Amino acid sequence: VSSGQDIQGTSVVANLPVLMRQNPAETLRRVVPKIREVLHVAGVEMQLTAAVSFLTVLQEESVSIHTYSHSFLHIILQNLEHRDAGVSNAWLETLLAVIEALPKETVRHEILNPLVSKAQISQTLQSRLISCKIMGKLANKFEVHIIKREILPLVKSLCQDVEYEVRTCMCRQLEHIAQGIGTELTKTVVLPELVELARDEGSSVRLAAFETLVNLLDMFDADDRSQTVLPLVKSFCEKSFKADESILVSLSFHLGKLCNGLYGIFTPEQHLRFLEFYKKLSTLGLQQENGHNDNQLQLQTLEQEKKYISVRKNCAYNFPAMIVFVDPKNFHLELYSIFFCLCHDPEVPVRYTMAISFYEVAKLLNSGVYAIHKELVTLLQDESLEVLDALVGHLPEILELMTNGGENNGSESKLLSIPDLIPALTTAEQRAAASLKWRTHEKLLQKYACLPNIISSDQIYYRFLHRMLTIILTNNVLPVQKAAARTLCVYLRYNRKQEQRHEVIQKLIEQLGQGKSYWNRLRFLDTCEFIMELFSKSFFCKYFFLPLLELTHDPVANVRMKLCYLLPKVKSTLKIPADKHLLQQLELCIRKLLCQEKDKDVLTIVKKTVLELDRMEMSVDAFQKKFYENDILDQEKERQEHLLLEMEQLEKEKQQNEGRSTNINDKMFEKKRRDSKTSSVLTKSITLTVPGSSSGTSVGKEDKKSKLVRSQSFNTQALHPKYSNIDKCPNKSSATGYTSSVSGMGKSCLLSFADDSFRPHSTGNSGNAAFPSTSSRNLFNSADQKNSGNKDSQSRKMSM
């Protein structure tokens, strides 16, 4: 420090926090006094470094606050009014942080008392500006009576300072002072000062007054808002377009907060006026008013254009607040046109802000979220990747709201949203892949893992799943490949067709696990890690365990090394005794690695892995306390996988049943058309003979009772297919059917078989009985269903 070389002095000052940690007493005695001597003649770099170091010492609490104030506070106060503005601000920031930690008495004697003289009009402009900022900090340090007696007089004096910079600075500190003195004093002292400053000749002062008013809205009561604040705000809005464009950007930024803060005191006319004002700001600079000629358009400066872009960006930022202001029910009528304009704005910052706030808008609209579906598609296809990146942040939540957004959003609108969304999503991914912004591409692929909740399994399979596999195989960026691999595993997890799942698994094993490039084989190991995370242990062991172990013979050392790191996770997927043969295969591969491995690095990792594997405890098929939570999770995953298989089986059966029923109906229709004359004659003869005999009436009653019992049995319990012929005679389970006469049963059966007019009815009932309900199907395996189907067809032929 004493050498006079700035670079050496700066180095010592930069290392001051380290010296304070190692030996605080000697540093305070020998080093700090030297730094104090040198600082007043030191250069800018050393001054800035000292300000940061002093703040670091305070934050690390290397010494007590009393010792700190004794050793460092005077140095900070001495350099506070440095001629360089940057250095002065750095020391001021340090001082404001120190004020927070210092005791009240020290602050009062060392800072507040000298502040009275520093804030006088006779002092320099820099000194008065520093005094303004210090007073804003002191307002939260002392009690109200001290602030009222010692600080508020200085505040009033600085609010009326001759320099507009001082008035502006003090005006911005009034917010902190109001929080320190409470509501009553704010109303009597701060509000009058703000009203006066709002009419100031300086535009920056008026702007500061307006922003402070908006930030203090919560502290004013309804009378102050309606009688004082609202007239001021109205005058700001009127002047902003005419003479004072400097306030326009700030007004557009605070408009949402302002409208909702004054919502309770607006008349319907004022409500409409502020809404129209917002709409005007939202399209500012896009449409020129009538009467503007070409010369006037050319005079529009670049600075004005930037200002208009900032205004529209602020309107986009405030759009969710304006939805609350007009009520989401009135969105389509009042704000949709503005929403459309902002989403299609020619400037990227405006569209970027809309993309960020899109999720908030969707949440507010709730059941009416489908109204903004087209804008979602537009932003997904935006030419700027910044916009896409902003939208993707909440894409899963947005898509979830789009497809399930509220009670009024029926299945029809959900189906309508999908055809537009899928091309937009694929286009967005392709554009991100074609760019150099791989982080956006990675983020997009990660968020696309939500698609199983949004669209069907087939749509994912044909439009997204193979694309993920292509990215893993062809992309050159590792994070992108990993993101695609994980999303692919999620798609595989929720795929509902076993044939498609087997195809994807086969491709993963052949194209990645057995791929020619070692890079692909490394990605296969990553994919296996994701499989273990997302799927059950049994699934991994069934499909990926042995293909993974084959890589122990890989010719590339990096592949074998990565596999060795993965082996403990692989072993944790095994259950004893069911997977005993797989455990033997694992042990065999490890032995081979220990015996045959020639690469030193791989061999070192193999030895470490062997020790780790030896320490591992194997989970067994029965539940254990140690692995209880993991076993429960794994059991849930396995249950969901079985459920997918069952759902697929049910869908196949449903399709077969529908096809079979349509074929039967077609044959019956053809038969009826061919034998219509015969059936009509036969029906007439039967209707004439039945009423004449007593046995016929008993048969009719018995048939009605049997049908009633049969219909109840269909509703209360599921029927196995082999009992499908129950309709060819009365239900034997009912007491009524069982006690009926044998002759009556015979006649009823003969009638049901002889008359063509009864055939469709009986065939329909037998058809319904032949196909059990969904709940009953889950009880039988596919082999039972095939056998029962054969028995059913045989019984139906016999009945015919």
Tab-separated table of N, CA and C in Angstrom, residues 52 119 157 185 202 227 333 371 450 494 558 625 669 721 728 750:
chain	number	residue	atom	x	y	z
A	52	VAL	N	-16.420	-1.921	-2.402
A	52	VAL	CA	-16.921	-3.301	-2.430
A	52	VAL	C	-16.339	-4.114	-1.274
A	119	ALA	N	-27.749	19.014	4.010
A	119	ALA	CA	-28.941	19.184	3.181
A	119	ALA	C	-29.286	20.647	2.915
A	157	SER	N	-37.923	20.891	2.832
A	157	SER	CA	-36.955	21.828	2.263
A	157	SER	C	-36.389	21.310	0.938
A	185	LEU	N	-49.807	10.617	8.859
A	185	LEU	CA	-48.825	11.642	8.469
A	185	LEU	C	-48.632	11.679	6.958
A	202	GLY	N	-40.707	20.952	-14.113
A	202	GLY	CA	-39.788	19.950	-14.649
A	202	GLY	C	-40.497	18.633	-14.959
A	227	GLN	N	-60.831	12.436	-4.708
A	227	GLN	CA	-60.752	13.902	-4.740
A	227	GLN	C	-59.372	14.420	-5.133
A	333	LEU	N	-65.379	-9.291	-25.882
A	333	LEU	CA	-66.010	-8.061	-26.365
A	333	LEU	C	-65.084	-6.859	-26.253
A	371	ALA	N	-60.748	-19.094	-26.583
A	371	ALA	CA	-60.820	-17.895	-27.418
A	371	ALA	C	-59.445	-17.435	-27.897
A	450	CYS	N	-44.937	-33.170	-21.868
A	450	CYS	CA	-46.304	-33.037	-21.356
A	450	CYS	C	-47.355	-33.525	-22.345
A	494	TYR	N	-46.296	-43.868	-21.856
A	494	TYR	CA	-47.743	-43.676	-21.956
A	494	TYR	C	-48.314	-44.117	-23.301
A	558	ASN	N	-14.730	-45.595	-23.304
A	558	ASN	CA	-15.673	-44.635	-22.716
A	558	ASN	C	-17.047	-45.259	-22.489
A	625	LYS	N	-38.973	-53.026	5.065
A	625	LYS	CA	-39.051	-51.672	5.606
A	625	LYS	C	-38.049	-50.745	4.936
A	669	PHE	N	-80.780	-57.836	-41.669
A	669	PHE	CA	-81.562	-56.948	-42.533
A	669	PHE	C	-81.831	-57.601	-43.880
A	721	PRO	N	-69.246	-65.013	-20.985
A	721	PRO	CA	-69.688	-65.349	-22.348
A	721	PRO	C	-70.302	-66.724	-22.492
A	728	LYS	N	-82.438	-67.989	-24.683
A	728	LYS	CA	-83.244	-68.879	-25.523
A	728	LYS	C	-84.376	-69.540	-24.744
A	750	LEU	N	-90.662	-72.766	-28.464
A	750	LEU	CA	-91.038	-73.026	-29.865
A	750	LEU	C	-91.478	-71.751	-30.556
